[in-house]
Amino acid sequence: MNIKEIWKAANPKGHLLTAISFLIPIVCGAGFIIAIGMALGGTAQNALVPGNFDLWQALATMGGKALGLLPVVIACGISGSIAGKPGIAPGFVVGLAANSISAGFIGGMIGGYLSGYIALAIIKNVKVPSWARGLMPTLIVPFFASISSGLIMIYIIGTPIGIFTDGLTSFLRSMSTSSNLIVGAIIGALCIVDFGGPINKTCFAFVLTLQAQGVNEPITALQLVNTATPIGFGFAYFVGKLLRKNIYNDKEVETLKSAVPMGIVNIVEGSIPIVMNDIIRGIAAAAIGGAAGGAVTMVYGADATVPFGGVLMLPTMSHPMAGIMALLVNIFVTGVVYAVIKKNVSCEVIEDDEEEEDINLDDIKIN
């Protein structure tokens, strides 16, 4: 087998996307918890000492502790995707090892691949007596894969990963204004072009890695773009009216009534039906608006300390006005661009479609 065939068989991208699909609900749940807690005055505590904390501190602490285990979650997801259930325990152990030596999210990802492939190698190559086969998935594979991958993380690869992440963090923090603008525009455009698909998930993994190292602006850019885009499509409705254009049919207008509130809490998928009706123009408007919003986020330093929450992220920023400005710019650009490039939808076309649907339904009833 050549390198390309080996890479395809190993399927590292597929395993990463599977792990991220497990990770996102945890990020969303924990992100909302910590965002609500911090928005209402709570701060994350090292420990909740009875009698010395209120409800908002409890929420902020719970959410913060959950987000602190994301390297463990991503390691479990990757390892479990590679080796199945026997890979979950090794992923858990190597993720904790990565956390303990400050290898961060990158350490968790690499550790997940390491423990998963070690567990898979043991499953495929280690032969045991028939009486011990029941112990393979519950004892033999988890034990040997956990101890080997954990020690490799601690003694061999953990330090280089830590050095790399520190270097990357220092580089990003030393970037000029023009560099921040370019990086923000790239993140903002890429994270929205597939509306929560593989490209978005890959961007999310990258910016979440940076946030684990204390660089909050990139993930803030991604999340603000996800928040602003559905609202931007709603804003396009009013811009279209000013331009004397009817850019949405009745069904799309009804979709907007749920898509915009979903966007406020950072759920971008509600706008997918709108985009699917005019894919090229929808993606173009979203990407241009996302690039503008992402650039503003990075240049002016909107730095939410939580990785999810929509408008609830704003109180967690050291410069909340920067976040508000990024949202407004993104919404305005997305709405104006879409309203300008979108073709006019005439009432006659909508009525003709409805009549055709009625005829088809009548035919079904007759038959």
Short mmCIF file of N, CA, C and O in Angstrom, two decimals, residues 213-313:
data_model
loop_
_atom_site.label_atom_id
_atom_site.label_comp_id
_atom_site.label_asym_id
_atom_site.label_seq_id
_atom_site.Cartn_x
_atom_site.Cartn_y
_atom_site.Cartn_z
N GLN A 213 -5.47 27.59 24.78
CA GLN A 213 -4.20 28.23 25.10
C GLN A 213 -4.37 29.69 25.49
O GLN A 213 -3.40 30.43 25.61
N GLY A 214 -5.63 30.12 25.67
CA GLY A 214 -5.88 31.48 26.12
C GLY A 214 -6.07 32.51 25.03
O GLY A 214 -6.16 33.70 25.31
N VAL A 215 -6.13 32.06 23.76
CA VAL A 215 -6.38 32.98 22.64
C VAL A 215 -7.86 32.88 22.29
O VAL A 215 -8.29 31.94 21.62
N ASN A 216 -8.65 33.84 22.74
CA ASN A 216 -10.11 33.74 22.65
C ASN A 216 -10.71 34.35 21.40
O ASN A 216 -11.86 34.04 21.04
N GLU A 217 -9.99 35.24 20.73
CA GLU A 217 -10.58 35.97 19.60
C GLU A 217 -11.00 35.07 18.43
O GLU A 217 -12.08 35.28 17.86
N PRO A 218 -10.20 34.06 18.02
CA PRO A 218 -10.62 33.24 16.87
C PRO A 218 -11.94 32.50 17.09
O PRO A 218 -12.80 32.48 16.20
N ILE A 219 -12.11 31.88 18.26
CA ILE A 219 -13.37 31.17 18.48
C ILE A 219 -14.52 32.15 18.66
O ILE A 219 -15.67 31.86 18.29
N THR A 220 -14.24 33.32 19.16
CA THR A 220 -15.27 34.35 19.25
C THR A 220 -15.72 34.76 17.86
O THR A 220 -16.92 34.95 17.60
N ALA A 221 -14.75 34.90 16.93
CA ALA A 221 -15.10 35.23 15.55
C ALA A 221 -16.02 34.18 14.96
O ALA A 221 -17.05 34.51 14.33
N LEU A 222 -15.69 32.90 15.14
CA LEU A 222 -16.52 31.83 14.59
C LEU A 222 -17.92 31.86 15.17
O LEU A 222 -18.92 31.77 14.44
N GLN A 223 -18.03 32.00 16.47
CA GLN A 223 -19.34 31.93 17.11
C GLN A 223 -20.18 33.16 16.80
O GLN A 223 -21.41 33.07 16.65
N LEU A 224 -19.56 34.33 16.70
CA LEU A 224 -20.32 35.52 16.35
C LEU A 224 -20.83 35.45 14.91
O LEU A 224 -21.93 35.93 14.61
N VAL A 225 -20.05 34.86 14.02
CA VAL A 225 -20.51 34.67 12.64
C VAL A 225 -21.70 33.74 12.60
O VAL A 225 -22.70 33.99 11.91
N ASN A 226 -21.63 32.64 13.36
CA ASN A 226 -22.77 31.72 13.43
C ASN A 226 -24.02 32.40 13.99
O ASN A 226 -25.14 32.08 13.61
N THR A 227 -23.80 33.32 14.91
CA THR A 227 -24.92 34.04 15.51
C THR A 227 -25.52 35.06 14.54
O THR A 227 -26.74 35.19 14.41
N ALA A 228 -24.64 35.78 13.84
CA ALA A 228 -25.08 36.91 13.02
C ALA A 228 -25.70 36.48 11.69
O ALA A 228 -26.58 37.17 11.17
N THR A 229 -25.26 35.36 11.12
CA THR A 229 -25.69 35.01 9.76
C THR A 229 -27.20 34.82 9.65
O THR A 229 -27.83 35.39 8.74
N PRO A 230 -27.86 34.02 10.50
CA PRO A 230 -29.32 33.90 10.37
C PRO A 230 -30.03 35.24 10.57
O PRO A 230 -31.03 35.53 9.90
N ILE A 231 -29.51 36.06 11.50
CA ILE A 231 -30.12 37.38 11.71
C ILE A 231 -29.92 38.24 10.45
O ILE A 231 -30.80 39.03 10.07
N GLY A 232 -28.76 38.08 9.80
CA GLY A 232 -28.49 38.81 8.57
C GLY A 232 -29.48 38.46 7.47
O GLY A 232 -29.93 39.34 6.72
N PHE A 233 -29.85 37.18 7.37
CA PHE A 233 -30.85 36.79 6.38
C PHE A 233 -32.22 37.40 6.71
O PHE A 233 -33.00 37.74 5.82
N GLY A 234 -32.49 37.53 8.00
CA GLY A 234 -33.72 38.21 8.40
C GLY A 234 -33.67 39.69 8.05
O GLY A 234 -34.65 40.28 7.57
N PHE A 235 -32.51 40.32 8.27
CA PHE A 235 -32.33 41.73 7.93
C PHE A 235 -32.48 41.96 6.43
O PHE A 235 -32.97 43.01 5.98
N ALA A 236 -32.07 40.96 5.64
CA ALA A 236 -32.17 41.07 4.18
C ALA A 236 -33.61 41.26 3.74
O ALA A 236 -33.87 41.90 2.71
N TYR A 237 -34.56 40.72 4.48
CA TYR A 237 -35.98 40.88 4.14
C TYR A 237 -36.36 42.36 4.11
O TYR A 237 -37.02 42.83 3.18
N PHE A 238 -35.91 43.10 5.12
CA PHE A 238 -36.25 44.53 5.20
C PHE A 238 -35.46 45.34 4.17
O PHE A 238 -35.98 46.31 3.61
N VAL A 239 -34.21 44.96 3.92
CA VAL A 239 -33.43 45.65 2.89
C VAL A 239 -34.08 45.44 1.53
O VAL A 239 -34.16 46.37 0.71
N GLY A 240 -34.53 44.22 1.30
CA GLY A 240 -35.22 43.94 0.03
C GLY A 240 -36.46 44.81 -0.15
O GLY A 240 -36.74 45.31 -1.25
N LYS A 241 -37.21 45.02 0.94
CA LYS A 241 -38.40 45.88 0.85
C LYS A 241 -37.99 47.32 0.50
O LYS A 241 -38.68 47.99 -0.28
N LEU A 242 -36.88 47.81 1.09
CA LEU A 242 -36.40 49.15 0.76
C LEU A 242 -36.00 49.26 -0.70
O LEU A 242 -36.13 50.32 -1.32
N LEU A 243 -35.47 48.15 -1.24
CA LEU A 243 -35.07 48.12 -2.65
C LEU A 243 -36.23 47.77 -3.57
O LEU A 243 -36.03 47.59 -4.77
N ARG A 244 -37.43 47.64 -2.99
CA ARG A 244 -38.64 47.27 -3.74
C ARG A 244 -38.46 45.91 -4.44
O ARG A 244 -38.84 45.73 -5.59
N LYS A 245 -37.86 44.99 -3.69
CA LYS A 245 -37.68 43.63 -4.18
C LYS A 245 -38.36 42.65 -3.23
O LYS A 245 -38.36 42.85 -2.01
N ASN A 246 -38.92 41.61 -3.78
CA ASN A 246 -39.51 40.54 -2.97
C ASN A 246 -38.57 39.34 -3.06
O ASN A 246 -38.63 38.55 -4.00
N ILE A 247 -37.65 39.23 -2.09
CA ILE A 247 -36.59 38.22 -2.19
C ILE A 247 -36.96 36.89 -1.54
O ILE A 247 -36.23 35.91 -1.70
N TYR A 248 -38.04 36.85 -0.79
CA TYR A 248 -38.46 35.62 -0.11
C TYR A 248 -39.90 35.29 -0.49
O TYR A 248 -40.74 36.19 -0.58
N ASN A 249 -40.18 33.98 -0.65
CA ASN A 249 -41.58 33.58 -0.79
C ASN A 249 -42.19 33.37 0.60
O ASN A 249 -41.50 33.49 1.62
N ASP A 250 -43.46 33.06 0.62
CA ASP A 250 -44.17 32.96 1.90
C ASP A 250 -43.56 31.89 2.81
O ASP A 250 -43.47 32.08 4.02
N LYS A 251 -43.16 30.78 2.23
CA LYS A 251 -42.58 29.70 3.03
C LYS A 251 -41.26 30.12 3.64
O LYS A 251 -40.97 29.80 4.80
N GLU A 252 -40.44 30.86 2.89
CA GLU A 252 -39.16 31.32 3.41
C GLU A 252 -39.35 32.35 4.52
O GLU A 252 -38.58 32.38 5.49
N VAL A 253 -40.37 33.19 4.39
CA VAL A 253 -40.66 34.16 5.44
C VAL A 253 -41.01 33.44 6.75
O VAL A 253 -40.58 33.84 7.83
N GLU A 254 -41.79 32.37 6.64
CA GLU A 254 -42.12 31.58 7.84
C GLU A 254 -40.87 30.93 8.43
O GLU A 254 -40.72 30.85 9.65
N THR A 255 -39.95 30.48 7.56
CA THR A 255 -38.70 29.90 8.03
C THR A 255 -37.87 30.92 8.80
O THR A 255 -37.26 30.60 9.83
N LEU A 256 -37.87 32.16 8.33
CA LEU A 256 -37.12 33.22 9.00
C LEU A 256 -37.61 33.44 10.43
O LEU A 256 -36.82 33.80 11.31
N LYS A 257 -38.90 33.23 10.66
CA LYS A 257 -39.46 33.48 11.99
C LYS A 257 -38.87 32.55 13.05
O LYS A 257 -38.89 32.87 14.25
N SER A 258 -38.36 31.40 12.63
CA SER A 258 -37.67 30.51 13.57
C SER A 258 -36.15 30.60 13.43
O SER A 258 -35.42 30.43 14.40
N ALA A 259 -35.66 30.89 12.21
CA ALA A 259 -34.22 30.94 11.98
C ALA A 259 -33.56 32.08 12.74
O ALA A 259 -32.47 31.92 13.30
N VAL A 260 -34.20 33.25 12.78
CA VAL A 260 -33.61 34.41 13.45
C VAL A 260 -33.49 34.19 14.96
O VAL A 260 -32.41 34.40 15.54
N PRO A 261 -34.55 33.75 15.67
CA PRO A 261 -34.38 33.45 17.10
C PRO A 261 -33.33 32.37 17.36
O PRO A 261 -32.60 32.44 18.37
N MET A 262 -33.26 31.36 16.48
CA MET A 262 -32.24 30.34 16.64
C MET A 262 -30.85 30.94 16.51
O MET A 262 -29.91 30.57 17.23
N GLY A 263 -30.69 31.88 15.59
CA GLY A 263 -29.39 32.52 15.42
C GLY A 263 -28.97 33.30 16.64
O GLY A 263 -27.78 33.34 16.99
N ILE A 264 -29.92 33.92 17.33
CA ILE A 264 -29.60 34.71 18.52
C ILE A 264 -28.90 33.86 19.56
O ILE A 264 -28.02 34.34 20.28
N VAL A 265 -29.26 32.58 19.63
CA VAL A 265 -28.62 31.67 20.59
C VAL A 265 -27.60 30.76 19.90
O VAL A 265 -27.29 29.67 20.37
N ASN A 266 -27.09 31.23 18.75
CA ASN A 266 -25.95 30.58 18.11
C ASN A 266 -26.28 29.25 17.43
O ASN A 266 -25.46 28.34 17.41
N ILE A 267 -27.46 29.11 16.89
CA ILE A 267 -27.82 27.92 16.13
C ILE A 267 -28.03 28.35 14.68
O ILE A 267 -29.06 28.94 14.34
N VAL A 268 -27.05 28.07 13.84
CA VAL A 268 -27.06 28.57 12.47
C VAL A 268 -27.88 27.70 11.53
O VAL A 268 -28.30 28.14 10.46
N GLU A 269 -28.14 26.45 11.93
CA GLU A 269 -28.80 25.50 11.02
C GLU A 269 -30.21 25.91 10.61
O GLU A 269 -30.74 25.44 9.61
N GLY A 270 -30.85 26.81 11.38
CA GLY A 270 -32.19 27.24 11.04
C GLY A 270 -32.27 27.99 9.71
O GLY A 270 -33.33 28.05 9.09
N SER A 271 -31.15 28.53 9.26
CA SER A 271 -31.13 29.27 8.00
C SER A 271 -30.83 28.40 6.79
O SER A 271 -30.84 28.88 5.66
N ILE A 272 -30.57 27.11 7.02
CA ILE A 272 -30.23 26.22 5.90
C ILE A 272 -31.34 26.16 4.85
O ILE A 272 -31.05 26.19 3.65
N PRO A 273 -32.64 26.05 5.22
CA PRO A 273 -33.68 26.02 4.18
C PRO A 273 -33.66 27.26 3.29
O PRO A 273 -33.95 27.18 2.09
N ILE A 274 -33.31 28.42 3.86
CA ILE A 274 -33.22 29.65 3.06
C ILE A 274 -32.10 29.51 2.04
O ILE A 274 -32.26 29.81 0.85
N VAL A 275 -30.95 29.06 2.50
CA VAL A 275 -29.77 28.96 1.63
C VAL A 275 -29.99 27.91 0.55
O VAL A 275 -29.58 28.10 -0.61
N MET A 276 -30.63 26.80 0.88
CA MET A 276 -30.81 25.72 -0.08
C MET A 276 -31.66 26.14 -1.27
O MET A 276 -31.56 25.56 -2.35
N ASN A 277 -32.51 27.15 -1.10
CA ASN A 277 -33.34 27.63 -2.21
C ASN A 277 -32.56 28.48 -3.20
O ASN A 277 -33.03 28.73 -4.31
N ASP A 278 -31.38 28.96 -2.79
CA ASP A 278 -30.52 29.75 -3.68
C ASP A 278 -29.09 29.62 -3.17
O ASP A 278 -28.53 30.53 -2.56
N ILE A 279 -28.50 28.45 -3.43
CA ILE A 279 -27.26 28.07 -2.76
C ILE A 279 -26.12 29.04 -3.05
O ILE A 279 -25.42 29.49 -2.12
N ILE A 280 -25.88 29.36 -4.30
CA ILE A 280 -24.74 30.19 -4.66
C ILE A 280 -24.82 31.56 -4.01
O ILE A 280 -23.87 32.02 -3.35
N ARG A 281 -25.96 32.22 -4.16
CA ARG A 281 -26.10 33.56 -3.58
C ARG A 281 -26.14 33.51 -2.06
O ARG A 281 -25.61 34.41 -1.39
N GLY A 282 -26.77 32.47 -1.49
CA GLY A 282 -26.83 32.36 -0.04
C GLY A 282 -25.46 32.17 0.58
O GLY A 282 -25.11 32.84 1.56
N ILE A 283 -24.66 31.27 0.01
CA ILE A 283 -23.32 31.03 0.54
C ILE A 283 -22.44 32.26 0.32
O ILE A 283 -21.63 32.63 1.20
N ALA A 284 -22.57 32.91 -0.84
CA ALA A 284 -21.77 34.10 -1.12
C ALA A 284 -22.04 35.20 -0.11
O ALA A 284 -21.11 35.80 0.45
N ALA A 285 -23.32 35.46 0.17
CA ALA A 285 -23.67 36.51 1.14
C ALA A 285 -23.19 36.15 2.53
O ALA A 285 -22.65 37.01 3.26
N ALA A 286 -23.36 34.88 2.92
CA ALA A 286 -22.92 34.45 4.25
C ALA A 286 -21.41 34.55 4.39
O ALA A 286 -20.89 34.99 5.42
N ALA A 287 -20.67 34.15 3.35
CA ALA A 287 -19.20 34.19 3.40
C ALA A 287 -18.68 35.62 3.46
O ALA A 287 -17.76 35.93 4.23
N ILE A 288 -19.26 36.51 2.65
CA ILE A 288 -18.82 37.91 2.66
C ILE A 288 -19.14 38.56 4.00
O ILE A 288 -18.30 39.26 4.60
N GLY A 289 -20.34 38.33 4.50
CA GLY A 289 -20.70 38.86 5.81
C GLY A 289 -19.85 38.27 6.92
O GLY A 289 -19.42 38.98 7.84
N GLY A 290 -19.59 36.94 6.84
CA GLY A 290 -18.76 36.30 7.85
C GLY A 290 -17.34 36.82 7.84
O GLY A 290 -16.72 37.01 8.90
N ALA A 291 -16.79 37.08 6.65
CA ALA A 291 -15.44 37.63 6.55
C ALA A 291 -15.37 39.02 7.19
O ALA A 291 -14.42 39.33 7.92
N ALA A 292 -16.39 39.83 6.94
CA ALA A 292 -16.42 41.17 7.53
C ALA A 292 -16.54 41.10 9.05
O ALA A 292 -15.80 41.77 9.79
N GLY A 293 -17.46 40.25 9.54
CA GLY A 293 -17.63 40.11 10.98
C GLY A 293 -16.42 39.51 11.66
O GLY A 293 -16.01 39.96 12.74
N GLY A 294 -15.82 38.49 11.05
CA GLY A 294 -14.62 37.89 11.63
C GLY A 294 -13.46 38.85 11.69
O GLY A 294 -12.70 38.88 12.67
N ALA A 295 -13.30 39.68 10.65
CA ALA A 295 -12.22 40.66 10.64
C ALA A 295 -12.40 41.68 11.76
O ALA A 295 -11.44 42.02 12.47
N VAL A 296 -13.62 42.17 11.93
CA VAL A 296 -13.89 43.14 13.01
C VAL A 296 -13.62 42.52 14.37
O VAL A 296 -13.04 43.15 15.26
N THR A 297 -14.03 41.26 14.54
CA THR A 297 -13.81 40.56 15.81
C THR A 297 -12.33 40.51 16.16
O THR A 297 -11.94 40.83 17.30
N MET A 298 -11.49 40.12 15.21
CA MET A 298 -10.06 39.97 15.48
C MET A 298 -9.36 41.31 15.64
O MET A 298 -8.50 41.47 16.50
N VAL A 299 -9.73 42.29 14.81
CA VAL A 299 -9.04 43.58 14.85
C VAL A 299 -9.34 44.33 16.16
O VAL A 299 -8.44 44.93 16.77
N TYR A 300 -10.59 44.28 16.60
CA TYR A 300 -10.98 45.05 17.78
C TYR A 300 -10.97 44.23 19.07
O TYR A 300 -11.28 44.75 20.14
N GLY A 301 -10.62 42.95 18.99
CA GLY A 301 -10.36 42.17 20.19
C GLY A 301 -11.58 41.71 20.95
O GLY A 301 -11.59 41.73 22.19
N ALA A 302 -12.64 41.30 20.23
CA ALA A 302 -13.77 40.66 20.92
C ALA A 302 -13.30 39.29 21.40
O ALA A 302 -12.92 38.44 20.60
N ASP A 303 -13.29 39.07 22.71
CA ASP A 303 -12.60 37.90 23.27
C ASP A 303 -13.45 37.17 24.30
O ASP A 303 -13.12 37.12 25.49
N ALA A 304 -14.55 36.58 23.86
CA ALA A 304 -15.41 35.83 24.78
C ALA A 304 -14.64 34.68 25.41
O ALA A 304 -13.87 33.99 24.74
N THR A 305 -14.85 34.48 26.69
CA THR A 305 -14.16 33.41 27.40
C THR A 305 -14.92 32.09 27.35
O THR A 305 -14.47 31.10 27.92
N VAL A 306 -16.08 32.09 26.68
CA VAL A 306 -16.86 30.86 26.52
C VAL A 306 -16.95 30.54 25.04
O VAL A 306 -16.97 31.44 24.20
N PRO A 307 -17.02 29.26 24.67
CA PRO A 307 -17.01 28.89 23.25
C PRO A 307 -18.38 28.74 22.62
O PRO A 307 -18.51 28.20 21.53
N PHE A 308 -19.43 29.20 23.30
CA PHE A 308 -20.78 29.05 22.76
C PHE A 308 -21.70 29.97 23.55
O PHE A 308 -21.39 30.37 24.66
N GLY A 309 -22.86 30.31 22.96
CA GLY A 309 -23.84 31.06 23.71
C GLY A 309 -24.53 32.18 22.97
O GLY A 309 -25.45 32.80 23.49
N GLY A 310 -24.09 32.49 21.72
CA GLY A 310 -24.74 33.56 20.99
C GLY A 310 -24.54 34.90 21.67
O GLY A 310 -23.44 35.25 22.11
N VAL A 311 -25.63 35.68 21.82
CA VAL A 311 -25.51 36.99 22.45
C VAL A 311 -25.13 36.88 23.93
O VAL A 311 -24.65 37.86 24.51
N LEU A 312 -25.32 35.70 24.53
CA LEU A 312 -24.92 35.53 25.93
C LEU A 312 -23.40 35.53 26.09
O LEU A 312 -22.90 35.62 27.22
N MET A 313 -22.67 35.45 24.97
CA MET A 313 -21.21 35.54 25.04
C MET A 313 -20.74 36.96 25.35
O MET A 313 -19.65 37.14 25.89
#
